[in-house]
Coordinates of C-alpha atoms in Angstrom, one line a residue:
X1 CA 77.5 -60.5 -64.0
X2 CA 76.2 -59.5 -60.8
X3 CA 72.3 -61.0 -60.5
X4 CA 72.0 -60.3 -64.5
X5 CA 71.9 -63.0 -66.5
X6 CA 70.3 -64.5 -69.8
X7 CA 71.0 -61.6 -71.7
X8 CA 70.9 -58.7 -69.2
X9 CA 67.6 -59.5 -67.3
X10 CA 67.7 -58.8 -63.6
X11 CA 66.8 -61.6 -61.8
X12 CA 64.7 -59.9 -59.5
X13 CA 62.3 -58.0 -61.6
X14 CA 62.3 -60.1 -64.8
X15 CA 63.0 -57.4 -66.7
X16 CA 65.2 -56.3 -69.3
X17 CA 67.6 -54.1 -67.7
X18 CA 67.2 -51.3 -70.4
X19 CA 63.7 -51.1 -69.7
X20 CA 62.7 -47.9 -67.6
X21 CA 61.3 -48.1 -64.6
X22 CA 61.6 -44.4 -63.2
X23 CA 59.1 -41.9 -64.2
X24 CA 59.7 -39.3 -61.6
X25 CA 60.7 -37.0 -64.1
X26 CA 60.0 -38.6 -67.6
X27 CA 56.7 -38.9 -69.2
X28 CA 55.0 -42.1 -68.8
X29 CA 52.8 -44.4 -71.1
X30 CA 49.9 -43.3 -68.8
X31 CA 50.9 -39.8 -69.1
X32 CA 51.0 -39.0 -72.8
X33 CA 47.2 -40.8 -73.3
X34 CA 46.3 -39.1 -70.3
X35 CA 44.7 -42.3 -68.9
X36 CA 43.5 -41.3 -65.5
X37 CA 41.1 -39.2 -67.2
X38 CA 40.0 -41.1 -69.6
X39 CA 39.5 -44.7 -67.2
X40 CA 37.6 -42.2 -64.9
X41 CA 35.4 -41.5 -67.4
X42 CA 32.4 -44.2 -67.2
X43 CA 29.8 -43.2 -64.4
X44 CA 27.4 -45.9 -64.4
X45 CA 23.8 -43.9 -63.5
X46 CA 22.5 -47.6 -61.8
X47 CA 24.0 -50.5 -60.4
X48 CA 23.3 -52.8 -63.3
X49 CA 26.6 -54.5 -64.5
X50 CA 26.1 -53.9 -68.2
X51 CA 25.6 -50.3 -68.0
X52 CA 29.6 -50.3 -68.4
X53 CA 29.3 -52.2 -71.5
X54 CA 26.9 -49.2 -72.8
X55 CA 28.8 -46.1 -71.9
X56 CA 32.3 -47.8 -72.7
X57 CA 30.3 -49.1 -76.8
X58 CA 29.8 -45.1 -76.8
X59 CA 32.4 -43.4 -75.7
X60 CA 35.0 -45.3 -77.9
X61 CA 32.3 -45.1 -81.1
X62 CA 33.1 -41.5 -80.2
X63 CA 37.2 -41.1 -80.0
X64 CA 36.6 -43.0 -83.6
X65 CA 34.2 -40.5 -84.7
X66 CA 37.0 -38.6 -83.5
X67 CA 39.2 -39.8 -85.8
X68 CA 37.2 -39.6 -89.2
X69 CA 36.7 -35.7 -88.9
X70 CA 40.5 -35.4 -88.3
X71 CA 40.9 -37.5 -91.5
X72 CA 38.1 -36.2 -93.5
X73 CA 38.7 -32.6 -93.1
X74 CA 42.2 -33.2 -93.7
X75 CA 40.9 -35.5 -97.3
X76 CA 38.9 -32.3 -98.1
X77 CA 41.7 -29.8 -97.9
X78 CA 43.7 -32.3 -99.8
X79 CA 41.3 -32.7 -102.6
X80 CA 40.6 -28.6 -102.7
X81 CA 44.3 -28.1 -103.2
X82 CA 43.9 -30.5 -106.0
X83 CA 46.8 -32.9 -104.9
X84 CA 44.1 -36.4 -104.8
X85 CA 46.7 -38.9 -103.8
X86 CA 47.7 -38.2 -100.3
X87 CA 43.9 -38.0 -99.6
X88 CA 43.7 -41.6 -100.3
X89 CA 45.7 -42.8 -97.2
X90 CA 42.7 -40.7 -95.5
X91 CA 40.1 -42.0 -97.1
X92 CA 41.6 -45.8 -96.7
X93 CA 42.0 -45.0 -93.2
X94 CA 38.5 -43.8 -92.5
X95 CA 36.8 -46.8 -94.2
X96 CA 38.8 -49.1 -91.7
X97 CA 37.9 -46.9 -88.7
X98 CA 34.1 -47.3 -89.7
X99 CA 34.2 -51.2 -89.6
X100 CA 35.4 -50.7 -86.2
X101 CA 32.4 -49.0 -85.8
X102 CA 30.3 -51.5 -87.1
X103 CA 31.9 -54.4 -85.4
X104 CA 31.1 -52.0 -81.6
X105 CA 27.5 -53.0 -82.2
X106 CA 28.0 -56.8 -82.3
X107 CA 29.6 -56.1 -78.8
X108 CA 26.3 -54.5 -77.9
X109 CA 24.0 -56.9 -79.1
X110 CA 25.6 -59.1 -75.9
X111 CA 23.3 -56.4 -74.2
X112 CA 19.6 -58.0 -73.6
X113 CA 16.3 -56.6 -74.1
X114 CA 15.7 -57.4 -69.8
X115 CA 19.4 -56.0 -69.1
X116 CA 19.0 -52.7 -70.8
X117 CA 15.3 -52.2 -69.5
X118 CA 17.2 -52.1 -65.8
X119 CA 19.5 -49.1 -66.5
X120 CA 17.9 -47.2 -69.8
X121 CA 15.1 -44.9 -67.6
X122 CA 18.8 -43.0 -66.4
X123 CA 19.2 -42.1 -69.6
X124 CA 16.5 -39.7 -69.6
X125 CA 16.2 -37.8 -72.7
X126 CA 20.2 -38.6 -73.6
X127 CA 20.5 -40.2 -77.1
X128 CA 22.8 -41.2 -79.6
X129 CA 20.7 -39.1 -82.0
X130 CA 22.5 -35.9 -79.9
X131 CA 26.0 -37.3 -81.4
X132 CA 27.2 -33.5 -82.8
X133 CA 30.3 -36.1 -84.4
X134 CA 28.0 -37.8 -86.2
X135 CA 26.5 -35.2 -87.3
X136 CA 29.6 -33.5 -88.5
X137 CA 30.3 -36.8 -90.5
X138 CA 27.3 -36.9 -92.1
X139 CA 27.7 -33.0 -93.1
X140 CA 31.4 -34.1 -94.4
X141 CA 29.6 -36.9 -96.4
X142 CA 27.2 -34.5 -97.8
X143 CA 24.2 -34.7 -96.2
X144 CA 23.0 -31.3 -94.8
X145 CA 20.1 -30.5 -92.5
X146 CA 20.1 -27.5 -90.7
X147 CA 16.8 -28.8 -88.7
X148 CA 19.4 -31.2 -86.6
X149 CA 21.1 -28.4 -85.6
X150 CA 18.2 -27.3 -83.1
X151 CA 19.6 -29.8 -80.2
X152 CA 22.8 -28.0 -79.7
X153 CA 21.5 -25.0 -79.1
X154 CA 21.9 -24.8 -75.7
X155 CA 25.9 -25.1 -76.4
X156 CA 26.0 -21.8 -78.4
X157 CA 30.0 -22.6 -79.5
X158 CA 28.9 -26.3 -80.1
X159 CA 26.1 -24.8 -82.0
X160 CA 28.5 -21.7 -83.4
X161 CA 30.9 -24.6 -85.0
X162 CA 28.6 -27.0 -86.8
X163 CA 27.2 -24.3 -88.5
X164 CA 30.3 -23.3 -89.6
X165 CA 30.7 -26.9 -90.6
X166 CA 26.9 -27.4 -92.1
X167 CA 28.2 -24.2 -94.8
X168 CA 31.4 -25.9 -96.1
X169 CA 31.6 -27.9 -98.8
X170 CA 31.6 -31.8 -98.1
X171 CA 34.0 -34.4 -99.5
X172 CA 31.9 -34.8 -102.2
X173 CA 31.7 -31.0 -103.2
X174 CA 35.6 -30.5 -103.3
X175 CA 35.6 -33.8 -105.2
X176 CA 32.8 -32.5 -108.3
X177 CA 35.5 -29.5 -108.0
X178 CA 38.2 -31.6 -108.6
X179 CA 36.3 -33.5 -111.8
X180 CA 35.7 -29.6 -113.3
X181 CA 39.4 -28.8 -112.6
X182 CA 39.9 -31.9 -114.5
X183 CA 37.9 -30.4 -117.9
X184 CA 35.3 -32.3 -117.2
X185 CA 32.1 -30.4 -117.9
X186 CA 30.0 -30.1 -114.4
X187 CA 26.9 -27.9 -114.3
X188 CA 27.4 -24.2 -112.7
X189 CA 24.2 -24.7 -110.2
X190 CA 26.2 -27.5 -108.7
X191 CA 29.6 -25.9 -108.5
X192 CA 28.5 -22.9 -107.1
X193 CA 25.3 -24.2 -105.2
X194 CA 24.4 -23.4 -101.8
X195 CA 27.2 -25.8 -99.6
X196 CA 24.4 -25.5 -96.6
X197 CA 21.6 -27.8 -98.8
X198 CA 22.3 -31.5 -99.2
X199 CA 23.4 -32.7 -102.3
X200 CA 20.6 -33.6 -104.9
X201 CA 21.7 -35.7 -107.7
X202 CA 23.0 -34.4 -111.0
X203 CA 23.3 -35.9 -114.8
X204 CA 26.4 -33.9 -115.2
X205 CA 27.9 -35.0 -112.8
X206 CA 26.8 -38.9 -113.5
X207 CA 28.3 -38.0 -116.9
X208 CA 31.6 -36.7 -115.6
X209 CA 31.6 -40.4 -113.8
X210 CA 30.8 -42.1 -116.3
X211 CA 33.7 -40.3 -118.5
X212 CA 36.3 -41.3 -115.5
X213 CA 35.2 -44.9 -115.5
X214 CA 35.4 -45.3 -119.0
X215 CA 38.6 -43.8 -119.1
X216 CA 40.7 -45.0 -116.2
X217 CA 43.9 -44.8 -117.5
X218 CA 43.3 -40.9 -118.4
X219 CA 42.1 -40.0 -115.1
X220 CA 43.5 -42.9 -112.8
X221 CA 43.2 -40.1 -109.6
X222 CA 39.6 -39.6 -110.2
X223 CA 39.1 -43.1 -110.7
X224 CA 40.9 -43.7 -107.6
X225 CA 39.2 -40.6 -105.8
X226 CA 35.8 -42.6 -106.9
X227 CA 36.3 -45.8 -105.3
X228 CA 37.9 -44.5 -102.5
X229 CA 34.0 -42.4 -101.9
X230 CA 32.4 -45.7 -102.5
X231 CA 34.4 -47.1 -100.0
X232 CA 33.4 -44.8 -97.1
X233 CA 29.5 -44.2 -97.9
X234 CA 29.0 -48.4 -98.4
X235 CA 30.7 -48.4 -94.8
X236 CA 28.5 -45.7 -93.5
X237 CA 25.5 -47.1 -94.7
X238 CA 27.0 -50.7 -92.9
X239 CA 26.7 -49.2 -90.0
X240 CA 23.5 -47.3 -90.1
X241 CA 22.5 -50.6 -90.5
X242 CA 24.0 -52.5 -87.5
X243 CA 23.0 -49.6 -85.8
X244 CA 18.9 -50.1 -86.4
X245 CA 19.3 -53.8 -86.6
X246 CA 20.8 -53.9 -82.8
X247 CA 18.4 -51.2 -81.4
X248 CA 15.8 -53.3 -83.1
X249 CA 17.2 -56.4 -81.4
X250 CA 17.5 -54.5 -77.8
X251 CA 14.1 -52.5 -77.5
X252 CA 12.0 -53.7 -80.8
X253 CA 9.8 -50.1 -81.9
X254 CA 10.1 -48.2 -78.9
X255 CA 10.6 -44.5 -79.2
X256 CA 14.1 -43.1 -78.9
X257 CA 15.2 -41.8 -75.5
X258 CA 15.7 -38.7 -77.2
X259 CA 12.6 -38.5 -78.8
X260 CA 12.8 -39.8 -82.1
X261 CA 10.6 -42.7 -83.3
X262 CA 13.4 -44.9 -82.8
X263 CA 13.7 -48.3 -85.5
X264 CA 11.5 -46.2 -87.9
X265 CA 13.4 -43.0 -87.6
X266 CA 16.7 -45.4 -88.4
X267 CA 15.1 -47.0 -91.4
X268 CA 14.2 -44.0 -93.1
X269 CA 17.8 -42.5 -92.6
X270 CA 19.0 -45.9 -94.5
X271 CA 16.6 -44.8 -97.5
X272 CA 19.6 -41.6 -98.3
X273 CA 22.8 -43.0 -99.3
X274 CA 26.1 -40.9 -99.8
X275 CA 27.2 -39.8 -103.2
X276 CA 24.6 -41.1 -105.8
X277 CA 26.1 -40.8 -108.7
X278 CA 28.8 -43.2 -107.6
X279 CA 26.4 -45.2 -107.6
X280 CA 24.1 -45.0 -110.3
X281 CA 26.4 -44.6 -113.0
X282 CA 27.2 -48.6 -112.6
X283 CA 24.3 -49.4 -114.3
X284 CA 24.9 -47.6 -117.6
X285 CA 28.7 -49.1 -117.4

């Protein structure tokens, strides 16, 4: 046996002796996630030790942002296509990403008023508020405002692309699409409304709901589809709320870096929740 032994571990590594250890030629671990970039990637602006904490709570919230779009705009051309059930794997997917989301601000509120006050005037007018992810999330979710678009207009393909994006239908479009496809009787102003405008509520469309829900063995996609929505906007709205709840926490009512009025801009963002109907029809269940 050589200087192997208990079950083909070299002695002098404590390794298995099948493991590779030679990445001259052969893609590493490091490689394929292309670490060196991304570890090199947090430039602290001060010397404060929790400005880390801050850029490393962002840039992750971000990869995850990342990830919703990729599986929401792959839900929406599912749903348009009409076949509902491999969206839901999507959909599932995306609600568990957001309460990793929500759980990255219980990190941050480890970060003190007196700690962030030391690093935040190198933010200068940076802000979360300029998340263009976000942004697209929201317009996949359904709510549309063009206004928001006027801080990326200094990245004209940025800028090019989430108007492309604010002009598509949401998630919630293709699914009303899907409940007409269905026979399910939705008014023409809101299958052939303006995909640019954020969604206004509908009593057809509460109706067409209501039908699904009262009828779950008939349309057990839809009813799936339904839930699956529910899901993701009572998550989104979790963390819009952690989100105003920590700034609150860090620097009370103070205006935004980037502007806005901060706490009070947050609090009226809560006031809009996603898909209305989805919620409203529970009441006349």
């Amino acid at each position: 046996m050589g200087n192997l032994e208990n079950g083909g571990q070299n002695k002098s590594t404590g390794l298995e002796k099948e493991i590779q250890t030679d990445f001259q030629k052969d893609m590493s671990y490091s490689d394929y996630l292309h670490l060196d970039v991304i570890l090199s990637s947090q430039h602290r602006l001060s010397n404060h030790h929790d400005e880390m904490l801050f850029i490393i709570i962002h840039q992750t919230s971000e990869l995850w942002m990342k990830l919703i779009l990729h599986e929401l705009n792959a839900a929406i051309q599912s749903i348009s296509r009409n076949e509902l059930e491999p969206s839901f794997k999507m959909l599932s997917r995306v609600a568990r990403i957001q309460q990793q989301l929500i759980q990255s601000w219980n990190v941050l509120t480890t970060l003190t008023p007196a700690d962030y006050m030391q690093f935040r005037h190198k933010l200068g007018s940076s802000s979360g508020f300029q998340s263009y992810q976000n942004r697209l999330i929201e317009f996949a979710l359904g709510q549309k405002n063009a206004h928001t678009l006027a801080v990326y207009k200094h990245q004209v393909d940025r800028y090019d692309s989430m108007m492309k994006s604010l002009h598509e239908p949401s998630i919630y479009d293709v699914s009303l699409l899907a409940l007409s496809a269905h026979g399910l009787p939705i008014d023409e102003k809101v299958l052939n409304r303006d995909w640019s405008q954020s969604y206004v509520p509908n009593l057809s469309v509460e109706e067409a709901w209501l039908t699904v829900y009262r009828n779950t063995n008939k349309y057990w996609d839809l009813y799936e589809l339904a839930e699956k929505l529910v899901d993701i906007g009572n998550q989104q709205q979790l963390w819009r709320f952690n989100h105003m709840s920590t700034v609150e926490r860090i620097i009370g009512h103070k205006k935004g870096t980037g502007g806005s009025s901060g706490v009070t801009y947050l609090k009226k963002v809560l006031d809009h929740p996603f898909f209305p109907e989805l919620l409203s029809l529970r009441t006349k269940l």
